[in-house]
Amino acid sequence: MAIEHSSIDYSERIPNNVGLYDNRRLRRALESWQPNYIKWWQELGPERSTGFDVYLRTAISVETDGWANFGFVKMPEYRWGIFLAKPDLDRKIPFGDHLGEPVWQDVPGEYRAPLRRLIVTQGDTEPASVEQQNHLGATCPSMYDLRNLFQINVEEGRHLWAMVYLLHAYFGRDGREEAELLLERHSGDADKPRILGAFNEPTPDWLSYYMFTYFTDRDGKYQLAALAESGFDPLARTCQFMLTEEAHHMFVGETGIMRVVQRSCEVMKEVHTDDPKQVREGGAVDLETMQKYINLHFSVSVDLFGQEISTNAATYFNSSLKGRYLEARLDDDHRLTDALWPVHLVQDGRIILEDRPALNAVNERLRDDYIKDSQRGLARWNQVLESHGVEYRFTIPHRFFNRNIGTSAGISVNPQGDVITESEWQSQQGRWLPTAEDRAFVGSLMNRVTEPEKIAGWIAPPVRGINGQPWDYEYVRFN
Ligand code: BYC
């Protein structure tokens, strides 16, 4: 096993803290994947951005202050690399059948297939999101936002590197093949789509983008946290470091939506009404449309947690491969031998909440944690409304609204959580989900603004800029 360090060696072709250059075979394998990655980035990464100098952060170590390094970088020259959190030499497996055993530094033969599947599924989402967002630079509302988009894109690219490293280092030929396939499936591709539903949905505009980074990146936080508990230590450690990158993505979503709400409130004041039509005429997004976007992105993201009752999830847990959120802090047997968990299910056309074996409900439990966390942003957005004396309040729809995965898939449920008829769904869905007309309106607001001191009229400027710079700093130099 390679010697691992907390500082990152940038003198090498692939920056890393995993002793990559002591392992000739692995280095060669990754160096031969690298040009394919760059080709993918150039074809499907951020459009027309190759010559830009972008004010980006690059990790210099995996210590807490390792993020302090900001500077202008051309994106294809960004130093994507392999960074694992520092090892804890005494770490014991925190859950499942192997509870209390020393963590594994290699893949146990019997868990090879499920572990590879988890790593591939995680890895597949990362380039997918870059593909989904690749055209957004053409309509950025400000240079600050453009920079944040690019920062997120390079970090998602690095998250792909993280999973590709695990595949190459621990899964032999199968792993190398899977790493190639990660560059061959594409978001929305009819023949070779990405694995999970939300990653084949388009992100057509910046309102969708903020919703995606708020709701879908938050799924990333919870899934990575569950994998960070894994008995397979290299996976746990890479996820721990990925989580430090994820926080900024959710910040972009939460504050992005907050700024849209802020601007809408200002326009409501200017036009002396909250009438959606007049708010739109005033050049802002009406609150009803925002609620529809919330409904859509929340429902697509809760699908990402899988079935309410899942034998896959039970197997992952029993095998000590994927745990629960903050597993070590939970006060139970960490094996879920006799435990129960209340689960929402659809039975005989009705939504019920019933106790089920907690082992089969691990996905649902993670979804519960996610839903609780998702509420926090809504509370902040509602505070903006309140501070402007606006009565409207955003809400999270029922977890069974608009679902394609789980017991409510294919069943019509309104945002309040009532099962309704298909014809009622058909006649009402335009009130709950963005219509073609709503999308066209939001699309009509999307105009590129890149002068340092300017911002699009439908969004307020951020309260502060990046790394202590003013918000209207020249974050991107177009050359
Ligand atoms: N779409 O027993 P079940 C992120 C499949 S986001 C399509 O419920 P399981 C990021 C499932 O694969 C985090 N298919 O499933 C965010 C299974 O298929 P098979 C990504 C779906 O396996 C923003 C079948 O249905 N990470 O990082 O317990 C930007 C039965 O499923 C979906 C992970 O997801 C779906 N939504 O749970 C960038 C972690 N849901 O086996 C990045 C790794 C389920 O019958 N993945 N299916 O063919 C996992 O832990 C699990 O695969 C899932 C599904 C939680 C996703």
Coordinates of C-alpha atoms in Angstrom, one line a residue, residues 13 209 411:
R13 CA 1.6 15.5 -13.6
Y209 CA -29.1 25.9 -11.6
I411 CA -49.3 7.6 -8.3

